[in-house]
Amino acid sequence: DAGITQSPRYKITETGRQVTLMCHQTWSHSYMFWYRQDLGHGLRLIYYSAAADITDKGEVPDGYVVSRSKTENFPLTLESATRSQTSVYFCASSDVGTLNTEAFFGQGTRLTVV
Amino acid sequence: GQSLEQPSEVTAVEGAIVQINCTYQTSGFYGLSWYQQHDGGAPTFLSYNALDGLEETGRFSSFLSRSDSYGYLLLQELQMKDSASYFCAVRPPGYDSWGKLQFGAGTQVVVTP
């Protein structure tokens, strides 16, 4: 199916564990993004990628690692999960070559760190 | 950096008109966008203003005034399904910052019968 998909949809993990959230898009969009959403903070940018093998930090990158070896995939890894990383994580993608800021979002991963 | 300010909540009755303001502090940006998010759902794109003025898309309109550092989303003929959060968003200027799409904290719109 065309679109952007995230997995898993729900995840519970323990403090200190490593966890990877997956994101896959089928449009061949150049840009991909990871946001976290917490009550009162809206959507905060964690990392983004302009193309395969090109990534850059966003507003709140500490504690997260990303990679992009293929255009269609953009996994987000929490190296050692903390309770403060309990959040809803959204992956998004966007085409390049236009100033339009339209981004397409996945359905989100609800992560709970206990 | 960017600072986007929106009211936290707006309540209105069905059929009414609601205006959601977005004020920002920035030296420049490519344009102002609006996204809608229903509870438990993903944000979805609504509109984009590259230039000053009004953009209309059905019942929704968006406005931008760069000189006033201000924009708004206008929701007309409110329906119950319009109950959602609405976010304004900008891209910072500069090629290297193009990817840093940044969002305001969002406005919760509550539509009552």
GROMACS .gro file of C-alpha atoms in nm:
model
  227
    1ASP     CA    1   0.000   0.000   0.000
    2ALA     CA    2   0.121   0.348  -0.080
    3GLY     CA    3   0.188   0.582   0.207
    4ILE     CA    4   0.389   0.608   0.521
    5THR     CA    5   0.374   0.341   0.787
    6GLN     CA    6   0.515   0.320   1.136
    7SER     CA    7   0.577   0.015   1.349
    8PRO     CA    8   0.501  -0.080   1.612
    9ARG     CA    9   0.187   0.120   1.686
   10TYR     CA   10   0.226   0.063   2.059
   11LYS     CA   11   0.534  -0.025   2.261
   12ILE     CA   12   0.607  -0.065   2.629
   13THR     CA   13   0.971  -0.088   2.729
   14GLU     CA   14   1.177  -0.069   3.043
   15THR     CA   15   1.411   0.208   3.145
   16GLY     CA   16   1.759   0.153   3.006
   17ARG     CA   17   1.656  -0.068   2.718
   18GLN     CA   18   1.728   0.011   2.355
   19VAL     CA   19   1.423   0.040   2.134
   20THR     CA   20   1.388   0.111   1.763
   21LEU     CA   21   1.085   0.265   1.598
   22MET     CA   22   1.045   0.194   1.231
   23CYS     CA   23   0.921   0.421   0.954
   24HIS     CA   24   0.869   0.329   0.590
   25GLN     CA   25   0.739   0.543   0.303
   26THR     CA   26   0.654   0.440  -0.051
   27TRP     CA   27   0.650   0.780  -0.225
   28SER     CA   28   1.028   0.816  -0.261
   29HIS     CA   29   1.009   1.149  -0.081
   30SER     CA   30   1.349   1.301  -0.018
   31TYR     CA   31   1.277   1.436   0.328
   32MET     CA   32   1.180   1.234   0.632
   33PHE     CA   33   1.122   1.352   0.986
   34TRP     CA   34   1.074   1.225   1.339
   35TYR     CA   35   0.860   1.422   1.582
   36ARG     CA   36   0.751   1.358   1.935
   37GLN     CA   37   0.422   1.483   2.065
   38ASP     CA   38   0.360   1.559   2.430
   39LEU     CA   39   0.069   1.739   2.589
   40GLY     CA   40   0.131   2.113   2.587
   41HIS     CA   41   0.430   2.094   2.354
   42GLY     CA   42   0.276   2.019   2.021
   43LEU     CA   43   0.504   1.846   1.772
   44ARG     CA   44   0.876   1.877   1.840
   45LEU     CA   45   1.129   1.783   1.576
   46ILE     CA   46   1.381   1.519   1.687
   47TYR     CA   47   1.576   1.449   1.368
   48TYR     CA   48   1.524   1.489   1.000
   49SER     CA   49   1.686   1.357   0.684
   50ALA     CA   50   1.721   1.531   0.349
   51ALA     CA   51   1.820   1.213   0.161
   52ALA     CA   52   1.977   0.874   0.216
   53ASP     CA   53   2.283   0.906   0.440
   54ILE     CA   54   2.205   1.270   0.521
   55THR     CA   55   2.059   1.341   0.863
   56ASP     CA   56   2.049   1.643   1.091
   57LYS     CA   57   1.936   1.730   1.440
   58GLY     CA   58   1.611   1.896   1.520
   59GLU     CA   59   1.493   2.064   1.837
   60VAL     CA   60   1.518   1.770   2.082
   61PRO     CA   61   1.777   1.515   1.954
   62ASP     CA   62   1.939   1.408   2.283
   63GLY     CA   63   1.898   1.038   2.358
   64TYR     CA   64   1.800   0.947   2.002
   65VAL     CA   65   1.986   0.807   1.704
   66VAL     CA   66   1.871   0.788   1.344
   67SER     CA   67   1.999   0.635   1.024
   68ARG     CA   68   1.887   0.638   0.666
   69SER     CA   69   2.063   0.385   0.448
   70LYS     CA   70   1.769   0.367   0.207
   71THR     CA   71   1.540   0.647   0.089
   72GLU     CA   72   1.228   0.468   0.204
   73ASN     CA   73   1.329   0.385   0.562
   74PHE     CA   74   1.410   0.611   0.854
   75PRO     CA   75   1.436   0.422   1.186
   76LEU     CA   76   1.459   0.604   1.518
   77THR     CA   77   1.652   0.440   1.802
   78LEU     CA   78   1.636   0.524   2.168
   79GLU     CA   79   1.974   0.406   2.288
   80SER     CA   80   1.883   0.381   2.657
   81ALA     CA   81   1.519   0.460   2.714
   82THR     CA   82   1.418   0.697   2.993
   83ARG     CA   83   1.074   0.773   3.136
   84SER     CA   84   1.094   1.123   2.989
   85GLN     CA   85   1.091   0.962   2.645
   86THR     CA   86   0.740   0.832   2.702
   87SER     CA   87   0.554   1.002   2.419
   88VAL     CA   88   0.377   0.960   2.088
   89TYR     CA   89   0.626   0.951   1.802
   90PHE     CA   90   0.533   1.056   1.451
   91CYS     CA   91   0.730   0.993   1.138
   92ALA     CA   92   0.663   1.215   0.836
   93SER     CA   93   0.788   1.259   0.481
   94SER     CA   94   0.792   1.550   0.239
   95ASP     CA   95   0.889   1.605  -0.120
   96VAL     CA   96   1.164   1.848  -0.221
   97GLY     CA   97   1.162   2.108  -0.492
   98THR     CA   98   0.864   2.301  -0.364
   99LEU     CA   99   0.831   2.557  -0.091
  100ASN     CA  100   0.502   2.407   0.012
  101THR     CA  101   0.546   2.274   0.361
  102GLU     CA  102   0.310   1.979   0.317
  103ALA     CA  103   0.432   1.679   0.511
  104PHE     CA  104   0.263   1.340   0.527
  105PHE     CA  105   0.250   1.174   0.866
  106GLY     CA  106   0.239   0.815   0.975
  107GLN     CA  107  -0.017   0.700   1.231
  108GLY     CA  108   0.225   0.731   1.519
  109THR     CA  109   0.388   0.502   1.773
  110ARG     CA  110   0.276   0.534   2.132
  111LEU     CA  111   0.581   0.453   2.345
  112THR     CA  112   0.565   0.400   2.719
  113VAL     CA  113   0.886   0.367   2.920
  114VAL     CA  114   0.834   0.210   3.261
  115GLY     CA  115   1.487   3.012   1.608
  116GLN     CA  116   1.117   3.012   1.553
  117SER     CA  117   0.850   3.082   1.814
  118LEU     CA  118   0.493   3.013   1.712
  119GLU     CA  119   0.214   3.108   1.951
  120GLN     CA  120  -0.143   2.984   1.931
  121PRO     CA  121  -0.435   2.989   2.176
  122SER     CA  122  -0.461   2.659   2.361
  123GLU     CA  123  -0.835   2.608   2.316
  124VAL     CA  124  -1.135   2.754   2.137
  125THR     CA  125  -1.497   2.648   2.188
  126ALA     CA  126  -1.782   2.724   1.948
  127VAL     CA  127  -2.122   2.590   1.847
  128GLU     CA  128  -2.210   2.411   1.526
  129GLY     CA  129  -2.256   2.649   1.235
  130ALA     CA  130  -2.041   2.919   1.390
  131ILE     CA  131  -1.713   3.068   1.263
  132VAL     CA  132  -1.385   3.022   1.448
  133GLN     CA  133  -1.057   3.205   1.390
  134ILE     CA  134  -0.734   3.051   1.519
  135ASN     CA  135  -0.448   3.296   1.537
  136CYS     CA  136  -0.081   3.216   1.499
  137THR     CA  137   0.178   3.476   1.584
  138TYR     CA  138   0.546   3.418   1.531
  139GLN     CA  139   0.886   3.568   1.597
  140THR     CA  140   1.126   3.508   1.314
  141SER     CA  141   1.352   3.696   1.076
  142GLY     CA  142   1.205   3.514   0.781
  143PHE     CA  143   1.053   3.189   0.665
  144TYR     CA  144   0.917   3.030   0.351
  145GLY     CA  145   0.549   3.031   0.441
  146LEU     CA  146   0.288   2.938   0.697
  147SER     CA  147   0.105   2.606   0.698
  148TRP     CA  148  -0.184   2.462   0.893
  149TYR     CA  149  -0.242   2.105   1.002
  150GLN     CA  150  -0.540   1.931   1.158
  151GLN     CA  151  -0.517   1.644   1.404
  152HIS     CA  152  -0.807   1.446   1.545
  153ASP     CA  153  -0.768   1.271   1.879
  154GLY     CA  154  -0.557   0.959   1.835
  155GLY     CA  155  -0.486   1.041   1.471
  156ALA     CA  156  -0.204   1.174   1.262
  157PRO     CA  157  -0.165   1.540   1.163
  158THR     CA  158  -0.294   1.612   0.814
  159PHE     CA  159  -0.214   1.908   0.595
  160LEU     CA  160  -0.485   2.175   0.551
  161SER     CA  161  -0.336   2.478   0.381
  162TYR     CA  162  -0.025   2.677   0.296
  163ASN     CA  163   0.030   3.052   0.257
  164ALA     CA  164   0.345   3.139   0.065
  165LEU     CA  165   0.243   3.501   0.016
  166ASP     CA  166   0.049   3.754   0.218
  167GLY     CA  167  -0.324   3.733   0.181
  168LEU     CA  168  -0.610   3.490   0.203
  169GLU     CA  169  -0.618   3.132   0.074
  170GLU     CA  170  -0.956   2.962   0.063
  171THR     CA  171  -1.018   2.588   0.058
  172GLY     CA  172  -1.386   2.507   0.102
  173ARG     CA  173  -1.501   2.594   0.454
  174PHE     CA  174  -1.145   2.665   0.565
  175SER     CA  175  -0.945   2.978   0.485
  176SER     CA  176  -0.596   3.077   0.590
  177PHE     CA  177  -0.442   3.421   0.604
  178LEU     CA  178  -0.086   3.550   0.631
  179SER     CA  179   0.055   3.896   0.701
  180ARG     CA  180   0.433   3.895   0.715
  181SER     CA  181   0.448   4.263   0.811
  182ASP     CA  182   0.240   4.187   1.120
  183SER     CA  183   0.410   3.850   1.192
  184TYR     CA  184   0.064   3.701   1.206
  185GLY     CA  185  -0.151   3.443   1.043
  186TYR     CA  186  -0.484   3.277   1.109
  187LEU     CA  187  -0.698   2.982   1.013
  188LEU     CA  188  -1.068   3.050   0.968
  189LEU     CA  189  -1.315   2.766   1.007
  190GLN     CA  190  -1.660   2.845   0.874
  191GLU     CA  191  -1.992   2.664   0.912
  192LEU     CA  192  -1.846   2.459   1.193
  193GLN     CA  193  -1.936   2.092   1.204
  194MET     CA  194  -1.893   1.842   1.485
  195LYS     CA  195  -1.622   1.667   1.283
  196ASP     CA  196  -1.415   1.986   1.299
  197SER     CA  197  -1.345   1.916   1.667
  198ALA     CA  198  -0.969   1.860   1.656
  199SER     CA  199  -0.635   2.022   1.723
  200TYR     CA  200  -0.501   2.269   1.470
  201PHE     CA  201  -0.132   2.349   1.434
  202CYS     CA  202   0.046   2.625   1.248
  203ALA     CA  203   0.389   2.543   1.107
  204VAL     CA  204   0.680   2.715   0.933
  205ARG     CA  205   1.007   2.626   0.765
  206PRO     CA  206   1.304   2.842   0.870
  207PRO     CA  207   1.483   3.030   0.591
  208GLY     CA  208   1.792   2.892   0.430
  209TYR     CA  209   1.860   2.581   0.226
  210ASP     CA  210   2.028   2.403   0.518
  211SER     CA  211   1.725   2.458   0.738
  212TRP     CA  212   1.462   2.357   0.485
  213GLY     CA  213   1.394   2.033   0.663
  214LYS     CA  214   1.327   2.187   1.001
  215LEU     CA  215   0.951   2.209   0.971
  216GLN     CA  216   0.848   2.351   1.308
  217PHE     CA  217   0.504   2.350   1.469
  218GLY     CA  218   0.319   2.561   1.720
  219ALA     CA  219   0.178   2.397   2.034
  220GLY     CA  220  -0.163   2.361   1.874
  221THR     CA  221  -0.516   2.488   1.935
  222GLN     CA  222  -0.786   2.249   2.053
  223VAL     CA  223  -1.116   2.335   1.882
  224VAL     CA  224  -1.424   2.205   2.060
  225VAL     CA  225  -1.749   2.217   1.865
  226THR     CA  226  -2.068   2.189   2.069
  227PRO     CA  227  -2.422   2.111   1.944
   0.00000   0.00000   0.00000
